[in-house]
Amino acid sequence: SYGYIKIRSCVRKHSSRTNDGVFRTYIWNPVSESITNYRLRKKDVINDYKKIVDEYKDIFSDKPIIANELDGYVFKQKSNLLMAILHTGNESNKSKLLRGRGWGTVREDGSLDSSQFDSMIDRFHREGVLTARDYEFAQKIWGLMESLKPDAQKAHKKMYGYYFNEITAKEIVTPFGTYSGGYVPAKVDIYTNEDAAIREERNDLEKNNNSFQFPTTGRGFTKARVDAYAAPLSLELNLLAGHIDGVLRFSFVEPHVKQVSRLVMNKEFRAKLGEVDPQIAREMIVPWLQRSAQQKVVLPSDTGIGKFLDGFATVLRTNVAMQFMVGNVTNAAQQLTGIIVAGTKVSPRHLTQGLYTYIMSPKKTVQAIYEKSPWMSANQDSNIYEVQGAINEILVNPSVVENTKNFAKAHTYFLQSFTQNIVNSVVWQAGYNQAVEKGLSEVEAVRAADSAVRLTQGTTNAEDISRYEVGTATQRLFTQFAGYFNMLANLNASEIQKISKTMGLKRGAGKLFYLYAMGFAIPAILSEAIMI
């Protein structure tokens, strides 16, 4: 309620004093900028994770490890055994691991009988299966997980008024020394436990259901555990990247999504929105908040046939993209026409100046842009998917064929990305210069430049795309390659509405012709010429 009153009292003076309107100030900017901060922090943490994995890559092996003490259980590869070691960093995880997999029992006095598991570990020490480097790796992973807690605790305190309970680490004594232990997520193996699989599917559906009242990133890791419950814990070490992502989204995005959600759910605010469009909150803002919080554009199907078709559609969409786009010089050259499209938001004079600045010193220009714009740095100066791929390559030991496929997927749009990054840099520099010339503050000029890139070039970010591009894998198969053209349609339609409302169609005929030329005709003619 306070947020709505504040908006109502600030509308007139705020909109006349700054470049950002009320919608951007109180709904768009808080969420969008929190996601940018999340991406920047994630890049740092994932790079730290990669440094650890690179330092200890010699310890990973794809050879199976047999544990006769555990009724002949076979760890498929060394990373699975190391994940088991990570679970022993605190009493709660160790108990759940051993009880869930039948490797330990609870005595009459309530203590854990881990004799079988401990016997296996002792043998692995003697035979050199586990060495000091294995525990050094584990300790660094525990330290990385610990580094995520301060931001998560701060966010939890801000939203709920108290700090969540933390899992207490347990010292591990080995022949190589004593290690302090720590925390890793106790994720139940959904491939061996049907209840866990059902819960995960239900959570996915609820988080992406438009009727779900408060969009959320999820906060399962902050909730108190039910110690009596035990199911087989996952031993997949590469799941840690997903945990890192979830904690960082909670820490940086959740407080702002929650804040905006409270405003959107306010009855008086919804009534005012309803006067403009009764569907706008439910059909636009809430779904946008949901995909912003979840950072997902692919929704789960809720039927068996839907899930079957989604699997087929995912493979087909990926293969089609690689078939058409890998090494597509023509399409990469067509990206350059985006500078013309940017003329709908930025004057040709500033675009010319921006292009000249970039040509004279491309590296210096790009570096200056990254220093000023966290959004550009997070979206253009990030190789996070390549980093995660490199981590998985070490942990999972994929085959040569799988490595080749993964490389092709990661670099499908390498030529397009190269040329589009040039266009984005030119447009951003031009938008920034134009905003500064208009007298906007530094913060507002950076936001205006970010907006010029986002609205005229498009992005694939979950918070930036239209709802039309969101759906199940099967639905998205029929919208492939449509994102850029959908962006053009929205851009031109919005500009036409502005001109018609402010000037009328007759007085605004000149501007409408300019819009038609820059936003449609010239880019289309140049694209066709490039193809020819």
Coordinates of C-alpha atoms in Angstrom, one line a residue:
S1 CA 0.0 0.0 0.0
Y2 CA 2.8 2.4 0.8
G3 CA 4.4 1.6 -2.5
Y4 CA 1.1 2.5 -4.3
I5 CA 0.7 5.8 -2.4
K6 CA 4.3 6.7 -3.1
I7 CA 3.7 6.1 -6.8
R8 CA 0.5 8.1 -6.8
S9 CA 2.1 11.1 -5.1
C10 CA 5.3 11.1 -7.3
V11 CA 3.7 10.6 -10.7
R12 CA 3.5 14.2 -11.8
K13 CA 6.8 15.6 -10.4
H14 CA 8.8 12.4 -11.2
S15 CA 7.7 12.1 -14.9
S16 CA 8.5 15.7 -15.6
R17 CA 11.9 15.6 -13.9
T18 CA 13.4 12.4 -15.2
N19 CA 13.6 10.3 -18.4
D20 CA 12.2 7.3 -16.6
G21 CA 8.4 7.0 -16.2
V22 CA 6.6 5.6 -13.2
F23 CA 6.4 2.1 -14.7
R24 CA 10.1 1.9 -15.2
T25 CA 10.9 3.5 -11.9
Y26 CA 8.8 1.3 -9.7
I27 CA 8.3 -1.9 -11.6
W28 CA 10.8 -2.3 -14.5
N29 CA 14.1 -0.9 -13.1
P30 CA 14.1 -2.6 -9.7
V31 CA 13.6 -6.1 -11.3
S32 CA 15.8 -5.6 -14.4
E33 CA 18.7 -4.1 -12.5
S34 CA 18.5 -6.7 -9.8
I35 CA 18.8 -9.4 -12.5
T36 CA 21.8 -7.6 -14.0
N37 CA 23.5 -7.7 -10.5
Y38 CA 22.6 -11.4 -10.2
R39 CA 24.3 -12.1 -13.6
L40 CA 27.4 -10.2 -12.7
R41 CA 27.7 -12.0 -9.4
K42 CA 27.0 -15.3 -11.0
K43 CA 29.8 -14.8 -13.5
D44 CA 32.3 -14.2 -10.7
V45 CA 31.1 -17.2 -8.6
I46 CA 31.0 -19.6 -11.6
N47 CA 34.5 -18.4 -12.6
D48 CA 35.7 -19.1 -9.0
Y49 CA 34.1 -22.6 -9.3
K50 CA 35.9 -23.2 -12.6
K51 CA 39.3 -22.2 -11.1
I52 CA 38.8 -24.8 -8.3
V53 CA 37.8 -27.5 -10.8
D54 CA 40.8 -26.6 -13.1
E55 CA 43.2 -26.7 -10.2
Y56 CA 42.1 -30.2 -9.3
K57 CA 41.2 -31.6 -12.7
D58 CA 43.8 -34.4 -12.3
I59 CA 41.7 -36.0 -9.5
F60 CA 38.7 -36.7 -11.7
S61 CA 38.5 -40.1 -13.4
D62 CA 35.7 -41.8 -15.4
K63 CA 36.7 -45.2 -14.0
P64 CA 34.0 -46.9 -11.9
I65 CA 34.8 -47.3 -8.2
I66 CA 33.4 -50.4 -6.5
A67 CA 32.4 -50.2 -2.8
N68 CA 32.2 -53.8 -1.5
E69 CA 31.4 -52.5 2.0
L70 CA 28.2 -51.0 0.6
D71 CA 26.9 -54.2 -0.9
G72 CA 28.9 -53.8 -4.0
Y73 CA 27.6 -50.3 -4.8
V74 CA 29.5 -48.8 -7.9
F75 CA 30.3 -45.1 -8.1
K76 CA 30.1 -44.5 -11.8
Q77 CA 33.1 -42.1 -11.7
K78 CA 35.3 -40.3 -9.3
S79 CA 33.0 -37.2 -9.2
N80 CA 30.2 -39.2 -7.7
L81 CA 32.5 -40.4 -4.9
L82 CA 33.6 -36.8 -4.3
M83 CA 30.0 -35.7 -4.0
A84 CA 29.5 -38.3 -1.3
I85 CA 32.5 -36.9 0.5
L86 CA 31.0 -33.4 0.2
H87 CA 27.8 -34.6 1.9
T88 CA 29.8 -35.8 4.9
G89 CA 30.8 -32.1 5.6
N90 CA 27.9 -31.8 8.1
E91 CA 25.9 -34.3 10.2
S92 CA 22.6 -33.6 8.5
N93 CA 23.8 -34.3 5.0
K94 CA 25.8 -37.4 6.0
S95 CA 22.8 -38.9 7.9
K96 CA 20.4 -38.3 4.9
L97 CA 23.0 -39.7 2.5
L98 CA 23.6 -42.9 4.4
R99 CA 20.0 -43.5 5.5
G100 CA 18.6 -42.6 2.1
R101 CA 20.9 -45.0 0.2
G102 CA 20.8 -47.8 2.8
W103 CA 24.5 -47.2 3.7
G104 CA 23.7 -46.6 7.4
T105 CA 21.1 -47.1 10.0
V106 CA 19.9 -45.3 13.2
R107 CA 20.7 -47.0 16.4
E108 CA 18.2 -47.3 19.3
D109 CA 19.8 -44.3 21.0
G110 CA 19.1 -42.2 17.9
S111 CA 22.8 -42.1 16.8
L112 CA 23.8 -42.9 13.2
D113 CA 25.6 -46.2 12.5
S114 CA 27.9 -45.3 9.7
S115 CA 30.4 -48.2 10.2
Q116 CA 30.0 -49.6 6.7
F117 CA 30.5 -46.3 5.0
D118 CA 33.4 -45.4 7.3
S119 CA 35.1 -48.8 6.6
M120 CA 34.8 -48.0 2.9
I121 CA 36.4 -44.6 3.3
D122 CA 39.3 -46.1 5.4
R123 CA 40.0 -48.6 2.6
F124 CA 39.9 -45.9 0.0
H125 CA 42.5 -43.9 2.1
R126 CA 44.8 -46.9 2.3
E127 CA 44.5 -47.8 -1.4
G128 CA 45.0 -44.2 -2.6
V129 CA 41.5 -44.0 -4.1
L130 CA 41.0 -40.9 -1.8
T131 CA 44.0 -38.6 -1.3
A132 CA 44.8 -35.2 0.3
R133 CA 44.0 -33.5 -3.0
D134 CA 40.5 -34.9 -2.9
Y135 CA 39.8 -33.4 0.5
E136 CA 41.5 -30.1 -0.5
F137 CA 39.1 -29.9 -3.4
A138 CA 36.2 -30.7 -1.1
Q139 CA 37.2 -28.0 1.4
K140 CA 37.4 -25.4 -1.4
I141 CA 33.9 -26.3 -2.6
W142 CA 32.6 -26.0 1.0
G143 CA 34.3 -22.6 1.1
L144 CA 32.7 -21.5 -2.1
M145 CA 29.2 -22.6 -0.8
E146 CA 29.9 -20.6 2.4
S147 CA 30.7 -17.5 0.4
L148 CA 27.1 -17.4 -0.9
K149 CA 25.5 -17.2 2.6
P150 CA 26.1 -13.5 3.5
D151 CA 24.1 -12.2 0.5
A152 CA 21.4 -14.9 1.0
Q153 CA 21.1 -14.1 4.7
K154 CA 20.8 -10.3 4.0
A155 CA 18.0 -10.9 1.5
H156 CA 16.2 -13.3 3.9
K157 CA 16.4 -10.8 6.7
K158 CA 15.2 -8.0 4.5
M159 CA 12.1 -10.0 3.3
Y160 CA 11.2 -12.0 6.4
G161 CA 12.7 -10.1 9.3
Y162 CA 15.0 -12.9 10.5
Y163 CA 18.0 -15.0 9.4
F164 CA 17.5 -18.6 8.2
N165 CA 19.1 -21.4 10.3
E166 CA 22.4 -22.6 8.9
I167 CA 23.7 -26.1 8.7
T168 CA 26.6 -26.6 11.2
A169 CA 29.8 -27.9 9.6
K170 CA 31.4 -31.1 11.0
E171 CA 35.1 -31.6 11.1
I172 CA 36.5 -34.5 9.1
V173 CA 39.6 -36.3 10.4
T174 CA 41.7 -38.0 7.8
P175 CA 45.2 -39.5 7.5
F176 CA 46.1 -36.3 5.5
G177 CA 44.9 -33.8 8.2
T178 CA 41.7 -32.4 9.6
Y179 CA 39.2 -30.5 7.4
S180 CA 36.5 -28.2 8.7
G181 CA 33.7 -29.6 6.6
G182 CA 30.8 -27.5 5.3
Y183 CA 27.6 -27.4 3.3
V184 CA 26.4 -28.6 -0.1
P185 CA 22.7 -28.9 -1.1
A186 CA 21.1 -32.2 -0.2
K187 CA 19.2 -32.8 -3.4
V188 CA 17.2 -36.0 -3.6
D189 CA 18.0 -38.1 -6.7
I190 CA 14.9 -37.7 -8.9
Y191 CA 15.9 -40.6 -11.0
T192 CA 15.8 -43.1 -8.2
N193 CA 13.0 -41.5 -6.1
E194 CA 9.5 -41.1 -7.6
D195 CA 8.3 -38.8 -4.8
A196 CA 11.1 -36.4 -5.5
A197 CA 10.4 -36.4 -9.2
I198 CA 6.7 -35.6 -8.6
R199 CA 7.6 -32.8 -6.2
E200 CA 10.0 -31.2 -8.7
E201 CA 7.4 -31.4 -11.5
R202 CA 4.7 -29.9 -9.2
N203 CA 7.1 -27.0 -8.2
D204 CA 7.9 -26.3 -11.8
L205 CA 4.2 -26.1 -12.7
E206 CA 3.3 -23.9 -9.7
K207 CA 6.1 -21.5 -10.3
N208 CA 5.1 -20.9 -13.9
N209 CA 1.3 -20.9 -13.3
N210 CA -0.3 -17.5 -14.0
S211 CA -2.6 -17.9 -11.0
F212 CA 0.4 -18.4 -8.6
Q213 CA 0.0 -15.4 -6.4
F214 CA 3.6 -14.3 -5.7
P215 CA 6.2 -15.0 -8.3
T216 CA 9.4 -16.3 -6.6
T217 CA 12.9 -17.5 -7.4
G218 CA 12.4 -20.3 -4.8
R219 CA 13.9 -20.5 -1.4
G220 CA 14.1 -24.2 -0.5
F221 CA 17.7 -24.0 0.7
T222 CA 16.6 -21.5 3.5
K223 CA 13.9 -23.8 5.0
A224 CA 14.4 -26.0 8.1
R225 CA 15.0 -29.6 7.2
V226 CA 12.9 -32.6 8.3
D227 CA 15.6 -34.8 9.7
A228 CA 13.4 -37.8 9.9
Y229 CA 12.9 -37.8 6.1
A230 CA 15.6 -39.6 4.1
A231 CA 15.8 -40.5 0.4
P232 CA 18.7 -41.2 -1.9
L233 CA 20.7 -38.0 -2.3
S234 CA 22.0 -37.1 -5.7
L235 CA 25.7 -37.8 -6.3
E236 CA 25.9 -35.6 -9.4
L237 CA 28.6 -33.0 -8.7
N238 CA 27.6 -30.9 -11.7
L239 CA 24.3 -30.0 -9.9
L240 CA 26.3 -27.5 -7.7
A241 CA 26.1 -25.0 -10.6
G242 CA 22.3 -25.1 -10.3
H243 CA 22.5 -24.5 -6.6
I244 CA 24.7 -21.5 -7.1
D245 CA 22.3 -20.1 -9.6
G246 CA 19.3 -20.6 -7.2
V247 CA 21.0 -19.0 -4.2
L248 CA 22.1 -16.0 -6.3
R249 CA 18.7 -15.5 -7.8
F250 CA 17.2 -15.6 -4.3
S251 CA 19.9 -13.2 -3.0
F252 CA 19.7 -10.5 -5.7
V253 CA 16.4 -10.9 -7.5
E254 CA 13.9 -12.3 -5.0
P255 CA 13.7 -9.1 -2.8
H256 CA 12.8 -6.9 -5.8
V257 CA 10.4 -9.4 -7.3
K258 CA 8.6 -9.7 -4.0
Q259 CA 8.5 -5.9 -3.6
V260 CA 7.0 -5.4 -7.1
S261 CA 4.6 -8.4 -6.6
R262 CA 3.2 -6.7 -3.5
L263 CA 2.5 -3.6 -5.5
V264 CA 0.9 -5.5 -8.4
M265 CA -1.3 -7.5 -6.0
N266 CA -2.5 -4.3 -4.3
K267 CA -6.3 -4.0 -4.8
E268 CA -6.3 -0.3 -5.3
F269 CA -3.4 -0.4 -7.8
R270 CA -5.0 -3.3 -9.7
A271 CA -8.3 -1.3 -9.9
K272 CA -6.4 1.6 -11.5
L273 CA -4.7 -0.7 -13.9
G274 CA -8.0 -2.2 -14.7
E275 CA -9.3 1.2 -15.9
V276 CA -6.6 1.0 -18.6
D277 CA -6.8 -2.7 -19.4
P278 CA -8.4 -5.3 -17.1
Q279 CA -6.0 -8.0 -18.3
I280 CA -2.7 -6.2 -18.0
A281 CA -1.7 -7.3 -14.6
R282 CA -2.7 -11.0 -14.9
E283 CA -1.7 -11.4 -18.6
M284 CA 1.4 -9.2 -18.8
I285 CA 3.0 -8.1 -15.5
V286 CA 2.6 -11.3 -13.4
P287 CA 3.9 -13.7 -16.1
W288 CA 6.8 -11.2 -16.7
L289 CA 7.6 -11.3 -13.0
Q290 CA 7.4 -15.1 -13.0
R291 CA 9.8 -15.6 -15.8
S292 CA 12.1 -12.8 -14.5
A293 CA 12.3 -14.6 -11.1
Q294 CA 12.8 -18.1 -12.6
Q295 CA 14.9 -17.0 -15.6
K296 CA 13.1 -19.5 -17.7
V297 CA 11.4 -19.1 -21.1
V298 CA 10.6 -22.8 -21.6
L299 CA 7.6 -23.9 -19.6
P300 CA 7.0 -27.5 -18.5
S301 CA 4.1 -29.5 -20.1
D302 CA 1.6 -30.9 -17.7
T303 CA 0.6 -34.0 -19.7
G304 CA 2.4 -37.1 -20.8
I305 CA 2.0 -36.5 -24.5
G306 CA 3.2 -32.9 -24.0
K307 CA 6.4 -34.1 -22.2
F308 CA 7.0 -36.6 -25.0
L309 CA 6.6 -34.0 -27.7
D310 CA 8.7 -31.5 -25.8
G311 CA 11.7 -33.9 -25.8
F312 CA 11.4 -34.3 -29.6
A313 CA 10.9 -30.5 -30.1
T314 CA 13.9 -29.6 -28.0
V315 CA 16.2 -31.8 -30.1
L316 CA 14.6 -30.6 -33.4
R317 CA 14.9 -26.9 -32.5
T318 CA 18.5 -27.2 -31.5
N319 CA 19.4 -29.1 -34.7
V320 CA 17.5 -26.7 -36.9
A321 CA 19.4 -23.7 -35.3
M322 CA 22.7 -25.4 -35.9
Q323 CA 21.8 -26.3 -39.5
F324 CA 20.8 -22.8 -40.5
M325 CA 23.1 -20.6 -38.3
V326 CA 26.5 -22.1 -37.9
G327 CA 28.9 -20.2 -40.1
N328 CA 26.0 -18.3 -41.8
V329 CA 28.0 -15.3 -43.1
T330 CA 24.9 -13.8 -44.8
N331 CA 22.9 -13.8 -41.6
A332 CA 25.8 -12.4 -39.7
A333 CA 26.2 -9.5 -42.2
Q334 CA 22.4 -8.8 -41.9
Q335 CA 22.9 -8.1 -38.2
L336 CA 24.6 -4.9 -39.2
T337 CA 21.3 -3.5 -40.5
G338 CA 20.4 -3.2 -36.8
I339 CA 22.2 0.2 -36.8
I340 CA 19.6 1.5 -39.2
V341 CA 16.7 0.2 -37.0
A342 CA 18.3 2.0 -34.0
G343 CA 17.5 5.2 -35.9
T344 CA 13.9 4.9 -34.6
K345 CA 15.2 5.7 -31.1
V346 CA 18.5 7.4 -31.7
S347 CA 19.3 10.2 -34.1
P348 CA 21.3 9.4 -37.2
R349 CA 23.9 12.0 -36.2
H350 CA 24.6 10.3 -32.9
L351 CA 24.6 6.9 -34.6
T352 CA 27.2 8.2 -37.0
Q353 CA 29.3 9.6 -34.1
G354 CA 29.0 6.3 -32.3
L355 CA 30.1 4.3 -35.3
Y356 CA 33.1 6.6 -35.8
T357 CA 34.0 6.3 -32.1
Y358 CA 33.9 2.5 -32.3
I359 CA 35.9 2.3 -35.6
M360 CA 38.6 4.5 -34.2
S361 CA 39.1 2.5 -31.1
P362 CA 36.9 -0.6 -30.8
K363 CA 38.5 -2.2 -27.7
K364 CA 38.7 1.1 -25.8
T365 CA 35.1 1.9 -26.6
V366 CA 33.7 -1.5 -25.6
Q367 CA 35.7 -1.4 -22.3
A368 CA 34.4 2.1 -21.5
I369 CA 30.8 0.9 -22.2
Y370 CA 31.3 -2.1 -19.8
E371 CA 32.6 0.2 -17.1
K372 CA 29.6 2.4 -17.4
S373 CA 26.8 -0.1 -18.1
P374 CA 26.5 -3.2 -15.8
W375 CA 23.7 -4.4 -18.2
M376 CA 26.0 -4.4 -21.2
S377 CA 28.8 -6.0 -19.2
A378 CA 26.4 -8.8 -17.9
N379 CA 24.9 -9.5 -21.3
Q380 CA 27.8 -9.0 -23.7
D381 CA 30.9 -9.5 -21.7
S382 CA 29.9 -12.8 -20.3
N383 CA 31.1 -16.3 -21.3
I384 CA 29.2 -18.0 -18.4
Y385 CA 27.8 -20.8 -20.6
E386 CA 31.2 -21.7 -22.0
V387 CA 32.6 -21.7 -18.4
Q388 CA 29.9 -24.0 -17.2
G389 CA 30.5 -26.2 -20.2
A390 CA 34.2 -26.4 -19.4
I391 CA 33.3 -27.4 -15.8
N392 CA 31.0 -30.1 -16.9
E393 CA 33.6 -31.4 -19.4
I394 CA 36.0 -32.0 -16.4
L395 CA 33.4 -33.4 -14.0
V396 CA 31.3 -35.6 -16.2
N397 CA 34.0 -36.7 -18.7
P398 CA 31.8 -36.7 -21.8
S399 CA 32.7 -38.6 -24.9
V400 CA 34.3 -37.0 -28.0
V401 CA 31.0 -37.1 -29.8
E402 CA 29.2 -35.4 -26.9
N403 CA 32.0 -32.8 -26.7
T404 CA 31.6 -32.0 -30.4
K405 CA 27.9 -31.6 -30.0
N406 CA 28.2 -29.4 -27.0
F407 CA 30.8 -27.2 -28.7
A408 CA 28.5 -26.9 -31.7
K409 CA 25.5 -25.9 -29.5
A410 CA 27.6 -23.3 -27.6
H411 CA 28.9 -21.7 -30.8
T412 CA 25.9 -22.0 -33.1
Y413 CA 25.6 -18.2 -33.3
F414 CA 29.3 -17.3 -33.0
L415 CA 29.3 -15.1 -36.2
Q416 CA 26.0 -13.5 -35.4
S417 CA 27.2 -12.7 -31.9
F418 CA 30.4 -11.1 -33.3
T419 CA 28.5 -8.7 -35.6
Q420 CA 25.7 -8.1 -33.1
N421 CA 28.1 -7.1 -30.4
I422 CA 29.5 -4.5 -32.8
V423 CA 26.0 -3.1 -33.5
N424 CA 25.1 -3.1 -29.8
S425 CA 28.3 -1.2 -28.9
V426 CA 27.6 1.5 -31.6
V427 CA 24.0 1.9 -30.6
W428 CA 24.8 2.0 -26.9
Q429 CA 27.4 4.7 -27.4
A430 CA 25.0 6.7 -29.6
G431 CA 22.2 6.4 -27.1
Y432 CA 24.4 7.5 -24.3
N433 CA 25.7 10.5 -26.1
Q434 CA 22.2 11.6 -27.1
A435 CA 21.0 11.2 -23.5
V436 CA 23.9 13.3 -22.1
E437 CA 23.3 16.0 -24.7
K438 CA 19.6 16.2 -23.5
G439 CA 20.9 16.9 -20.0
L440 CA 20.1 13.6 -18.4
S441 CA 22.1 12.4 -15.4
E442 CA 24.8 9.8 -15.7
V443 CA 22.5 7.0 -14.3
E444 CA 19.6 8.1 -16.6
A445 CA 21.9 8.3 -19.6
V446 CA 23.2 4.8 -19.0
R447 CA 19.6 3.5 -18.6
A448 CA 18.6 5.3 -21.8
A449 CA 21.5 3.7 -23.7
D450 CA 20.7 0.3 -22.3
S451 CA 17.1 0.8 -23.4
A452 CA 18.1 1.8 -26.9
V453 CA 19.9 -1.5 -27.4
R454 CA 17.2 -3.6 -25.8
L455 CA 14.3 -2.1 -27.7
T456 CA 15.9 -1.8 -31.2
Q457 CA 18.2 -4.9 -31.2
G458 CA 16.3 -7.3 -28.9
T459 CA 17.7 -9.8 -26.4
T460 CA 17.0 -13.4 -25.4
N461 CA 16.9 -12.6 -21.7
A462 CA 13.8 -14.0 -19.9
E463 CA 12.9 -10.5 -18.6
D464 CA 13.3 -8.8 -22.0
I465 CA 11.4 -11.0 -24.4
S466 CA 7.6 -10.8 -25.0
R467 CA 5.2 -13.4 -23.6
Y468 CA 4.7 -14.6 -27.2
E469 CA 8.1 -16.1 -27.1
V470 CA 7.5 -18.1 -23.9
G471 CA 5.9 -21.5 -23.9
T472 CA 6.6 -25.2 -23.8
A473 CA 9.3 -26.6 -26.0
T474 CA 6.7 -27.7 -28.5
Q475 CA 5.2 -24.3 -28.7
R476 CA 8.5 -22.6 -29.0
L477 CA 9.4 -24.8 -32.0
F478 CA 6.8 -22.8 -34.0
T479 CA 8.3 -19.4 -32.9
Q480 CA 11.9 -20.2 -33.7
F481 CA 13.8 -17.2 -35.3
A482 CA 10.7 -15.0 -34.7
G483 CA 12.1 -13.1 -31.7
Y484 CA 13.8 -10.3 -33.8
F485 CA 10.8 -9.8 -36.0
N486 CA 8.5 -9.7 -33.1
M487 CA 10.7 -7.1 -31.5
L488 CA 10.5 -5.1 -34.7
A489 CA 6.7 -5.3 -34.8
N490 CA 6.5 -4.2 -31.1
L491 CA 9.0 -1.3 -31.7
N492 CA 7.2 0.0 -34.8
A493 CA 3.7 -0.4 -33.3
S494 CA 4.7 1.5 -30.2
E495 CA 6.3 4.3 -32.1
I496 CA 3.2 4.6 -34.4
Q497 CA 1.0 4.8 -31.3
K498 CA 3.2 7.5 -29.8
I499 CA 3.1 9.6 -33.0
S500 CA -0.6 9.2 -33.4
K501 CA -1.3 10.2 -29.8
T502 CA 1.0 13.2 -29.6
M503 CA 0.7 14.6 -33.2
G504 CA -2.1 12.8 -35.0
L505 CA -1.6 10.9 -38.2
K506 CA -1.9 13.9 -40.5
R507 CA 0.6 16.2 -38.7
G508 CA 2.8 13.2 -37.9
A509 CA 3.0 11.9 -41.5
G510 CA 6.6 12.9 -41.9
K511 CA 7.6 11.1 -38.7
L512 CA 5.6 8.1 -39.8
F513 CA 7.4 7.9 -43.1
Y514 CA 10.8 8.2 -41.3
L515 CA 9.7 5.4 -39.0
Y516 CA 8.7 3.3 -41.9
A517 CA 12.0 3.9 -43.7
M518 CA 14.3 3.3 -40.6
G519 CA 12.3 0.7 -38.8
F520 CA 11.3 -1.4 -41.8
A521 CA 12.0 -0.5 -45.4
I522 CA 15.7 0.3 -45.4
P523 CA 16.8 -2.7 -43.2
A524 CA 14.6 -5.0 -45.4
I525 CA 16.1 -3.7 -48.7
L526 CA 19.7 -3.9 -47.3
S527 CA 19.0 -7.5 -46.0
E528 CA 17.7 -8.6 -49.4
A529 CA 20.7 -7.0 -51.1
I530 CA 23.1 -8.9 -48.7
M531 CA 21.3 -12.1 -49.6
I532 CA 21.6 -11.5 -53.3

